[in-house]
mmCIF file of C-alpha atoms and ligand atoms in Angstrom:
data_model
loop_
_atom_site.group_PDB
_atom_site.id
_atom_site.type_symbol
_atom_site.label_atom_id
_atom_site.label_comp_id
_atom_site.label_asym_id
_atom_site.label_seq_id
_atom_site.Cartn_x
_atom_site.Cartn_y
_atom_site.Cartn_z
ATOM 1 C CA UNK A 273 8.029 7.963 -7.558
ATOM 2 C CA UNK A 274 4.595 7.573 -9.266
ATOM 3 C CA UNK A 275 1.826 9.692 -8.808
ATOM 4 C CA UNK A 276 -0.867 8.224 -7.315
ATOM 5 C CA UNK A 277 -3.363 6.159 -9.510
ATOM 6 C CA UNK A 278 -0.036 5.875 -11.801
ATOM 7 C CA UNK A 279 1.052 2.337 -12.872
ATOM 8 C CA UNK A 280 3.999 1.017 -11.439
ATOM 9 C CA UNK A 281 5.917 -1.817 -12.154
ATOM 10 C CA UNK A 282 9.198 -3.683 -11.041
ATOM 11 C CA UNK A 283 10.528 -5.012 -7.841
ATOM 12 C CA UNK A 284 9.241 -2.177 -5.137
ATOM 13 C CA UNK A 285 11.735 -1.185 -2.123
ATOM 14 C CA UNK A 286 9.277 -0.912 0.614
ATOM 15 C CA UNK A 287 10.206 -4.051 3.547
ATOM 16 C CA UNK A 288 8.063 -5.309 6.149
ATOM 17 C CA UNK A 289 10.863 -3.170 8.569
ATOM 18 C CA UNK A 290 8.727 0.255 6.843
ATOM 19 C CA UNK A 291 5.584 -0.626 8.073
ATOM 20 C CA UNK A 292 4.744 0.087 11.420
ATOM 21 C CA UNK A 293 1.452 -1.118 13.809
ATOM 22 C CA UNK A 294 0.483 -3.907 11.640
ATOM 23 C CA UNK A 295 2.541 -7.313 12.693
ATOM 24 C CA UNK A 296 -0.881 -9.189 12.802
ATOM 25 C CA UNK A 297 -1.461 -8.193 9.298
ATOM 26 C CA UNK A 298 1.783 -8.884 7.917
ATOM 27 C CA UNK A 299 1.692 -12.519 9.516
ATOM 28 C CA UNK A 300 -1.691 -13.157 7.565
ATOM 29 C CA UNK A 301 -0.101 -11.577 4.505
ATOM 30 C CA UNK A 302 3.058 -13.956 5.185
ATOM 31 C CA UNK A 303 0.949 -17.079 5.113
ATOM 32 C CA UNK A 304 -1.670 -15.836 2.483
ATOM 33 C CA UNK A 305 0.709 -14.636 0.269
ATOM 34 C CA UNK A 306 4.318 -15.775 0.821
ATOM 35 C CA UNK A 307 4.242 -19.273 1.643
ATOM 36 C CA UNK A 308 2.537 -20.293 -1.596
ATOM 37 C CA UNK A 309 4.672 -18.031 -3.476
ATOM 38 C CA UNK A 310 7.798 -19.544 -2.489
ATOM 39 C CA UNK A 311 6.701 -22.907 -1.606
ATOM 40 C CA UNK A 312 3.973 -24.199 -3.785
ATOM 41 C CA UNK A 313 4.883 -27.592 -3.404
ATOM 42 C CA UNK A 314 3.526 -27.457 0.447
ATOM 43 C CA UNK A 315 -0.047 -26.698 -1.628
ATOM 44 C CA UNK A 316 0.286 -29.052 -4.116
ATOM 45 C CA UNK A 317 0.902 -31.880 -1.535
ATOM 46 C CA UNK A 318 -2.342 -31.200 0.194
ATOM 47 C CA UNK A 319 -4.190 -31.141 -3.157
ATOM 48 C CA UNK A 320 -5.258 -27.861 -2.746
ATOM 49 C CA UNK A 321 -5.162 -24.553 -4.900
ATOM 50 C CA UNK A 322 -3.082 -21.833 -3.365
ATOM 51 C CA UNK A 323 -4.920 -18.539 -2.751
ATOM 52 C CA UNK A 324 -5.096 -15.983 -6.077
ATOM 53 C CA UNK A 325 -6.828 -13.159 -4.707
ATOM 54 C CA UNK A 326 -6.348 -11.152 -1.476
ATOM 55 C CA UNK A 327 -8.874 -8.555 -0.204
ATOM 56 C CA UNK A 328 -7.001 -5.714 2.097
ATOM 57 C CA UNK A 329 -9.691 -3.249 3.161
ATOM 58 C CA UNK A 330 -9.834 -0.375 5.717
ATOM 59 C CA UNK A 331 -9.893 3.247 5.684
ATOM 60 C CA UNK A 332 -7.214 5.455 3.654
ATOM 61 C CA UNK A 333 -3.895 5.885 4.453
ATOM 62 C CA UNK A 334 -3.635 3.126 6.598
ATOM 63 C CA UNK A 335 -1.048 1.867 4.486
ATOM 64 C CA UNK A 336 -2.759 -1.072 2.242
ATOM 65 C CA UNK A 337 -0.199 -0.470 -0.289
ATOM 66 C CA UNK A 338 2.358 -0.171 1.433
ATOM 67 C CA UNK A 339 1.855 -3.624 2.250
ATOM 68 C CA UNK A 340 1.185 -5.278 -1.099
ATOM 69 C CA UNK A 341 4.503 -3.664 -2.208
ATOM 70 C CA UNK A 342 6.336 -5.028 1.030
ATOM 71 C CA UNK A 343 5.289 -8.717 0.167
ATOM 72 C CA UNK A 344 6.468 -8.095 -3.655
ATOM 73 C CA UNK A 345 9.873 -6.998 -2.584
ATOM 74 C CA UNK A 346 10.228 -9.826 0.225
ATOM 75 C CA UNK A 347 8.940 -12.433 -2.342
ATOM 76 C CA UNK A 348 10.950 -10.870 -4.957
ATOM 77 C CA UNK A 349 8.044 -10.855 -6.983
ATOM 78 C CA UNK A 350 6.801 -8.045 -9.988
ATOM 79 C CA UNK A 351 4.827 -6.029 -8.702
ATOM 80 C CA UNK A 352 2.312 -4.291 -11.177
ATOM 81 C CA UNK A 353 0.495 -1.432 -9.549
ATOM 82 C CA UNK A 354 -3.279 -0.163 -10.946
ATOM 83 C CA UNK A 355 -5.925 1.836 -9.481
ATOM 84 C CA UNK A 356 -10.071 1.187 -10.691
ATOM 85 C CA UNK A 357 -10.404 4.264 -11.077
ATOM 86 C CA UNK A 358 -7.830 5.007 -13.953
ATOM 87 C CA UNK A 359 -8.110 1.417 -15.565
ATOM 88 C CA UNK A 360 -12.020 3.022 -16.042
ATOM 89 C CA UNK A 361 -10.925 6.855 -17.162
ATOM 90 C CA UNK A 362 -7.599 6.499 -18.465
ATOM 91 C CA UNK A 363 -7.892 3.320 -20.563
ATOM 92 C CA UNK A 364 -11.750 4.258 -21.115
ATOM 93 C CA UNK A 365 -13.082 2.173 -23.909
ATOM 94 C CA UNK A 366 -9.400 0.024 -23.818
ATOM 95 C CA UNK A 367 -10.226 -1.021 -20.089
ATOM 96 C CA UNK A 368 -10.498 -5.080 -20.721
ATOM 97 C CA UNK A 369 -7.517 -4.679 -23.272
ATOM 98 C CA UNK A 370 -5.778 -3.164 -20.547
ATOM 99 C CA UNK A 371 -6.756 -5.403 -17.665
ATOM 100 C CA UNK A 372 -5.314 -8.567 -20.440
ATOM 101 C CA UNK A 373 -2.539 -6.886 -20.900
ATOM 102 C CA UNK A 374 -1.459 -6.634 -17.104
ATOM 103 C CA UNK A 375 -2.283 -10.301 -16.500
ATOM 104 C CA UNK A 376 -0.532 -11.887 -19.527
ATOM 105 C CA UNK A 377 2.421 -9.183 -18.412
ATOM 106 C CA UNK A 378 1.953 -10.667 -14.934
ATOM 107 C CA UNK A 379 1.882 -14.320 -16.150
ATOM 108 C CA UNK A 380 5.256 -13.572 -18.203
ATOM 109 C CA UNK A 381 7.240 -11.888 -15.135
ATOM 110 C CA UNK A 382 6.033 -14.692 -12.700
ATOM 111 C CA UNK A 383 6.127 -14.365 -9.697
ATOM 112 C CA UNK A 384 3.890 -11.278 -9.809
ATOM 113 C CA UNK A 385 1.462 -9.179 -7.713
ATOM 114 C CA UNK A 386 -0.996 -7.122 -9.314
ATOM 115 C CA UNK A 387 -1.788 -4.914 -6.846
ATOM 116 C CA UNK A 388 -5.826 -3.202 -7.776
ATOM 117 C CA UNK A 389 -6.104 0.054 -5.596
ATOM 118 C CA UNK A 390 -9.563 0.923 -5.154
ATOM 119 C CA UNK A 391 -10.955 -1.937 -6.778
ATOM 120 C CA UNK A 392 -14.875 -0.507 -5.668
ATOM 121 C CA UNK A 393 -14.650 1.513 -8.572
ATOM 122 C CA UNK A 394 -14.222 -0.921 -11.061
ATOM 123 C CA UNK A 395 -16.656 -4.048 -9.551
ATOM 124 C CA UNK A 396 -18.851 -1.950 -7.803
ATOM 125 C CA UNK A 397 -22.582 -4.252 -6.800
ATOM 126 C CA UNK A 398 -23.613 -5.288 -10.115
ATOM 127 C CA UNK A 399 -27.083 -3.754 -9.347
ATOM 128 C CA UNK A 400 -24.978 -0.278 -8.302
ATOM 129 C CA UNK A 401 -22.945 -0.773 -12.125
ATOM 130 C CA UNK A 402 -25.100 1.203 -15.049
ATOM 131 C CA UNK A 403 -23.252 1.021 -17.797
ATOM 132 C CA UNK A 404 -22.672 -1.455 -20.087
ATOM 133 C CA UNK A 405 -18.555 -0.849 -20.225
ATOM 134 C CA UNK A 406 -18.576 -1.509 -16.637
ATOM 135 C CA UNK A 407 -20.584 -4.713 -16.743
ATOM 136 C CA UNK A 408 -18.249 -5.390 -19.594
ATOM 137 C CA UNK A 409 -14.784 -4.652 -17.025
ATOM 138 C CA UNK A 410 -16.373 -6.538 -14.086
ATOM 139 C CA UNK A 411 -16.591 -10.056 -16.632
ATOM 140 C CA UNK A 412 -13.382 -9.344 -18.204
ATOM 141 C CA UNK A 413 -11.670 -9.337 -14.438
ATOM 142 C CA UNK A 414 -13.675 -11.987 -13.280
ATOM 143 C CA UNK A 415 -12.409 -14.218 -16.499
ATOM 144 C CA UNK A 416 -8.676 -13.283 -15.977
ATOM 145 C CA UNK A 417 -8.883 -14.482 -12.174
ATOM 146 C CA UNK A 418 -10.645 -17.301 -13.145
ATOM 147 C CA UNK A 419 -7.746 -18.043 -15.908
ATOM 148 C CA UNK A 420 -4.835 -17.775 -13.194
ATOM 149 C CA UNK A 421 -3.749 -21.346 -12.130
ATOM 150 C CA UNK A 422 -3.902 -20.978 -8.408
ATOM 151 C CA UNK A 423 -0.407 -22.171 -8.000
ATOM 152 C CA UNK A 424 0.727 -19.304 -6.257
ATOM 153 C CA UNK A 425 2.870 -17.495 -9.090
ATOM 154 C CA UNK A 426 0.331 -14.663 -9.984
ATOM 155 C CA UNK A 427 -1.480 -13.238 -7.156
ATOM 156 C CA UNK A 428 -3.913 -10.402 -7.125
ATOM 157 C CA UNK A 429 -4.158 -8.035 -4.157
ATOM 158 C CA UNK A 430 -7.159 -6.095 -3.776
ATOM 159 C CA UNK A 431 -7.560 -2.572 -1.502
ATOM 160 C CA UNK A 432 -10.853 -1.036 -0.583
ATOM 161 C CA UNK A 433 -12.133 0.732 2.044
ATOM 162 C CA UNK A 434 -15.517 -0.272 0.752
ATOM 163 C CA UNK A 435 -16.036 -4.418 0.887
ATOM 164 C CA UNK A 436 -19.334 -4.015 1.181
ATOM 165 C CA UNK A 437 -19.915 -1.965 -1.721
ATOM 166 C CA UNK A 438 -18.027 -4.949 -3.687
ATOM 167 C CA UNK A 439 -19.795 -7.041 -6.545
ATOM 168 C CA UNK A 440 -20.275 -10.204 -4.568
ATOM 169 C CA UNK A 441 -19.168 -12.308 -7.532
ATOM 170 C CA UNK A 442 -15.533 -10.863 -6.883
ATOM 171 C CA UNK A 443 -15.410 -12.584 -3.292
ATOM 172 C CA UNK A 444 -16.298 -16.183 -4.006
ATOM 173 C CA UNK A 445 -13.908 -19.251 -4.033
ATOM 174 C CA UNK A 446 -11.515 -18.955 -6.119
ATOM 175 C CA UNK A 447 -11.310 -15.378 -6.773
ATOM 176 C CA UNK A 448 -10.852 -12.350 -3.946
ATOM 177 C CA UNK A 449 -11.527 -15.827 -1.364
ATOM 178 C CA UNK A 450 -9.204 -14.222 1.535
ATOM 179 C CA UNK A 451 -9.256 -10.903 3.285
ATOM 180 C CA UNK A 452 -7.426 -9.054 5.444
ATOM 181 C CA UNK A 453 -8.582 -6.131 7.307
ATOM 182 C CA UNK A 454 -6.435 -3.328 7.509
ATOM 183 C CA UNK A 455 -6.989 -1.340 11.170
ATOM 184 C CA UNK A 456 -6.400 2.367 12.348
ATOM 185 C CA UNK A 457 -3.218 2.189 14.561
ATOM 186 C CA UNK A 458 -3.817 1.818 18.127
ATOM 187 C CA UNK A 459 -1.164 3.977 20.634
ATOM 188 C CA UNK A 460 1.710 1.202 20.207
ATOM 189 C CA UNK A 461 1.091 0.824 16.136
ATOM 190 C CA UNK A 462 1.297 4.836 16.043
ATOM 191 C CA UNK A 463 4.540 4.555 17.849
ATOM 192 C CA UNK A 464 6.124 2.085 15.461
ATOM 193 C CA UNK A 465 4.985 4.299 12.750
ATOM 194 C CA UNK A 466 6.111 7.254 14.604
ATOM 195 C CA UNK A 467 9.477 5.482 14.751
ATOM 196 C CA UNK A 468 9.623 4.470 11.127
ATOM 197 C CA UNK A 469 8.908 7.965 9.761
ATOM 198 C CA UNK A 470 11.691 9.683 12.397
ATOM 199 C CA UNK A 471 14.225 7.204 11.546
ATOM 200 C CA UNK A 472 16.686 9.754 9.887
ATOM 201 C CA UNK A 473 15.508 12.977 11.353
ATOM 202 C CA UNK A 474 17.713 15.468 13.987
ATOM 203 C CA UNK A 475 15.477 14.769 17.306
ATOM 204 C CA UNK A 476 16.169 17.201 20.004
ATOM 205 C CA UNK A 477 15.895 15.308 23.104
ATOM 206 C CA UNK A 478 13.011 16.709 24.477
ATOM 207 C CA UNK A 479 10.515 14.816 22.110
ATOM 208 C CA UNK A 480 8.842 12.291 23.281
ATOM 209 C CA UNK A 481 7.502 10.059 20.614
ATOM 210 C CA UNK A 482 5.651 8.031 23.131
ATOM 211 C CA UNK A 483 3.449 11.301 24.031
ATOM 212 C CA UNK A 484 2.924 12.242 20.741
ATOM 213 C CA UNK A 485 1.727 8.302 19.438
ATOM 214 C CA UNK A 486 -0.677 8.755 22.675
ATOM 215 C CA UNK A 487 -2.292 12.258 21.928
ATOM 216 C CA UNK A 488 -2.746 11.170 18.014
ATOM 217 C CA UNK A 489 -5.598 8.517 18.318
ATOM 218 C CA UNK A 490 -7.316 8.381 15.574
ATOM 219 C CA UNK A 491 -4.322 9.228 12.985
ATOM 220 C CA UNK A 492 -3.347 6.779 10.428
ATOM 221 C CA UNK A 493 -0.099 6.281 9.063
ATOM 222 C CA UNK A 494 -0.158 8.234 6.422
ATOM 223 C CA UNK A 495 -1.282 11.384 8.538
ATOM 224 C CA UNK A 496 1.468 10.694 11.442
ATOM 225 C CA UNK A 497 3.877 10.318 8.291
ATOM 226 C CA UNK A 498 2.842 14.018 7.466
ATOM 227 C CA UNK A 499 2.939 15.350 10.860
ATOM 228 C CA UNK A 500 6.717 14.281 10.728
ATOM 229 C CA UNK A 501 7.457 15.905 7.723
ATOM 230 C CA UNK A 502 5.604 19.482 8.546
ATOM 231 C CA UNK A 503 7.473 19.320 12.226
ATOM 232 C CA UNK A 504 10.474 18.651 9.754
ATOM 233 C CA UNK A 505 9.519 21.752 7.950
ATOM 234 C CA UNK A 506 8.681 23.477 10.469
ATOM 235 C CA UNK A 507 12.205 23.028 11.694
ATOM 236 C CA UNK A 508 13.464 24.550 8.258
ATOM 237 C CA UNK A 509 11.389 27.316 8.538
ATOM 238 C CA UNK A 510 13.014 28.236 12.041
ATOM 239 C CA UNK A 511 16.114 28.332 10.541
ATOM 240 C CA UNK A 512 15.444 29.894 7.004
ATOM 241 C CA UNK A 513 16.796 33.597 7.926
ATOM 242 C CA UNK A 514 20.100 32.083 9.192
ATOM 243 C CA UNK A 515 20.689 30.059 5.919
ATOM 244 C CA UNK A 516 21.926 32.424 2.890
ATOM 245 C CA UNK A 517 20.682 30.519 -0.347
ATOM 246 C CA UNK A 518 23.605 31.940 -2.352
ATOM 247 C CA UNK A 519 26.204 30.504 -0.593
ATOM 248 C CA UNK A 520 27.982 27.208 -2.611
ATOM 249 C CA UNK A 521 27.335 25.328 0.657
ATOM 250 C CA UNK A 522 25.461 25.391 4.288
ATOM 251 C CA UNK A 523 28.149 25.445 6.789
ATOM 252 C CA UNK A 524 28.056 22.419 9.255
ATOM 253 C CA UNK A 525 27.995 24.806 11.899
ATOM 254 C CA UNK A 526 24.473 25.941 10.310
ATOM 255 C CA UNK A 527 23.440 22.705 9.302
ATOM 256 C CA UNK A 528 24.269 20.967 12.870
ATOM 257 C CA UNK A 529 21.226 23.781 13.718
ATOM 258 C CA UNK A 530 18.568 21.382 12.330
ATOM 259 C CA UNK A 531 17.193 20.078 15.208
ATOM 260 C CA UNK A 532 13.524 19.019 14.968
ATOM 261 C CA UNK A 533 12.097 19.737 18.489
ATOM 262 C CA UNK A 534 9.177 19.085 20.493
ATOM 263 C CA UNK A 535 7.407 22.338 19.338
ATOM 264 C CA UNK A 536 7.651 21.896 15.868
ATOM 265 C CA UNK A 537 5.347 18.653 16.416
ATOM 266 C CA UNK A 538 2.179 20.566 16.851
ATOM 267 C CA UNK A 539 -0.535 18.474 16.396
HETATM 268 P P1 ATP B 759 -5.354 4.556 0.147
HETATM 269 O O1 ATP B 759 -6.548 3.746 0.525
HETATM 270 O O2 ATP B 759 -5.584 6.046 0.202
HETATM 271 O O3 ATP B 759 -4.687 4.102 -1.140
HETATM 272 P P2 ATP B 759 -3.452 3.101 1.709
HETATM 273 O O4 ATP B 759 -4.102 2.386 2.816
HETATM 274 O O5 ATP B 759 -3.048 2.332 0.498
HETATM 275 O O6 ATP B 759 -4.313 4.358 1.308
HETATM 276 P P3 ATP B 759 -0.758 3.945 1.725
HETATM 277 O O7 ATP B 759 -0.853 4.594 0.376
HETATM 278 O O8 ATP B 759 -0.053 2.664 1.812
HETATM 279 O O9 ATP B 759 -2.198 3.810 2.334
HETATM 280 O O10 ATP B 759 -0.134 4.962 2.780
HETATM 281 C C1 ATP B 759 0.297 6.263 2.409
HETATM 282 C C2 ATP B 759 1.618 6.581 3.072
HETATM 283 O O11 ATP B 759 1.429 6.701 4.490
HETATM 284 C C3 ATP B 759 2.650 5.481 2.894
HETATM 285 O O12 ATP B 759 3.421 5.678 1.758
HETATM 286 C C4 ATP B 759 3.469 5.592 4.176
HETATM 287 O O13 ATP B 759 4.488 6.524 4.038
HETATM 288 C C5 ATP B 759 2.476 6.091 5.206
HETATM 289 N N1 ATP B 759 1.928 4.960 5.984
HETATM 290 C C6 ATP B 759 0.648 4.512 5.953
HETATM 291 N N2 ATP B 759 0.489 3.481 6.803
HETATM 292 C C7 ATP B 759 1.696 3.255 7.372
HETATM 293 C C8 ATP B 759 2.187 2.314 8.331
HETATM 294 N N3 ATP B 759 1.385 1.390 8.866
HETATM 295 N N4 ATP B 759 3.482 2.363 8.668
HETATM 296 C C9 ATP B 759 4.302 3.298 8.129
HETATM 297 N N5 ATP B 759 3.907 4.211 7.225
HETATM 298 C C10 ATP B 759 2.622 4.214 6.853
#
């Protein structure tokens, strides 16, 4: 698994089935981003370009790309994952080199996604942008969007939790022309998430997910997704002096013990 900000490229193995709370958003993202993908004809007829940029914005952790690598895998597509903030440090003074490179990469692997975390820190307001590099990036990203044929076979997919503080230029036809907002769960979303992150755990019986999702408002996914694997921990810990680290295996006897119960989810 990459490290966060890392690239990543290749088909990813996240489905719409992992992603819990958001069917309104994945129907958007099906007819943004899918449908011209795999049927491009259906734009073509109407004499219209298909979308090539996507705007996903919303607080952190609520799972923005989780869903640009869900509608690579169902669309089959390469998926090339960069963050703004290490196309400007890492790549500093290759950044526009870079940014061609992972279009004409994207153009060769068609159907691709190039999925932009954090793209605020690399188009930031022009008036907000000192340097001269950045003003430089901003251009050279503008220019590669602009190049893209709009036929649906390279599509970029923006996350921010800033779309305000967004060079304007980025969001006119064209370019970043659709957006989806991504929203903090409500009780049934943090029960589907709930769901999706317990899906292989031990639950003793006297959980009750439903309780939990409703005493959690305010938690996005990736925080319930942590809350499951510190109960899961927590669980570990319980058992920790019965387990004997130099023995060649756990017996089942020990290992039917793991039980994650309502006490270890504390929150
Ligand atoms: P950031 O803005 O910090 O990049 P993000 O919105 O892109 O955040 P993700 O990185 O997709 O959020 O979410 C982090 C992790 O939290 C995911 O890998 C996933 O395990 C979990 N998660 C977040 N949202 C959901 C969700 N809606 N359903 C299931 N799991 C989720």
């Amino acid at each position: 698994i990459a490290e966060k900000g890392e690239s990543l490229r290749g088909v990813p193995q996240v489905s719409y089935e992992d992603i819990g709370g958001m069917s309104d958003e994945i129907r958007k993202v099906r007819e943004m981003i899918e449908l011209p993908m795999r049927h491009p004809e259906i734009f073509e007829k109407l004499g219209v370009e298909a979308p090539k940029g996507v705007l996903l914005y919303g607080v952190p952790g609520t799972g923005k790309t989780l869903l640009a690598k869900a509608v690579a895998n169902e669309t089959n597509a390469h998926f090339i994952s960069i963050s703004g903030p290490e196309i400007m440090s890492k790549f500093y003074g290759e950044s526009e080199a870079r940014l061609r490179e992972i279009f004409k990469e994207a153009k060769e692997k068609a159907p691709s996604i190039i999925f932009v975390d954090e793209i605020d820190s690399i188009a930031p307001k022009r008036e907000e942008v000192t340097g001269e590099v950045e003003r430089r990036v901003v251009s050279q990203m503008l220019s590669l969007m602009d190049g893209l044929e709009g036929r649906g076979k390279v599509i970029v997919i923006a996350a921010t939790n800033r779309p305000n503080a967004l060079d304007p230029a980025l969001r006119r036809p064209g370019r970043f022309d659709r957006e989806i907002e991504i929203k903090v769960p409500d009780k049934k979303g943090r029960l589907e998430i709930l769901l999706i992150h317990t899906r292989n755990m031990p639950l003793h019986e006297d959980i009750n997910l439903e309780k939990i999702a409703g005493s959690s408002h305010g938690y996005v996914g990736a925080d319930l997704e942590y809350l499951c694997k510190e109960a899961a921990m927590k669980c570990l810990r319980r058992l920790l002096p019965e387990i004997n680290l130099s023995d060649e295996k756990i017996p089942p006897e020990t290992l039917d013990k793991l039980i994650v119960n309502a006490e270890d989810y504390q929150l």
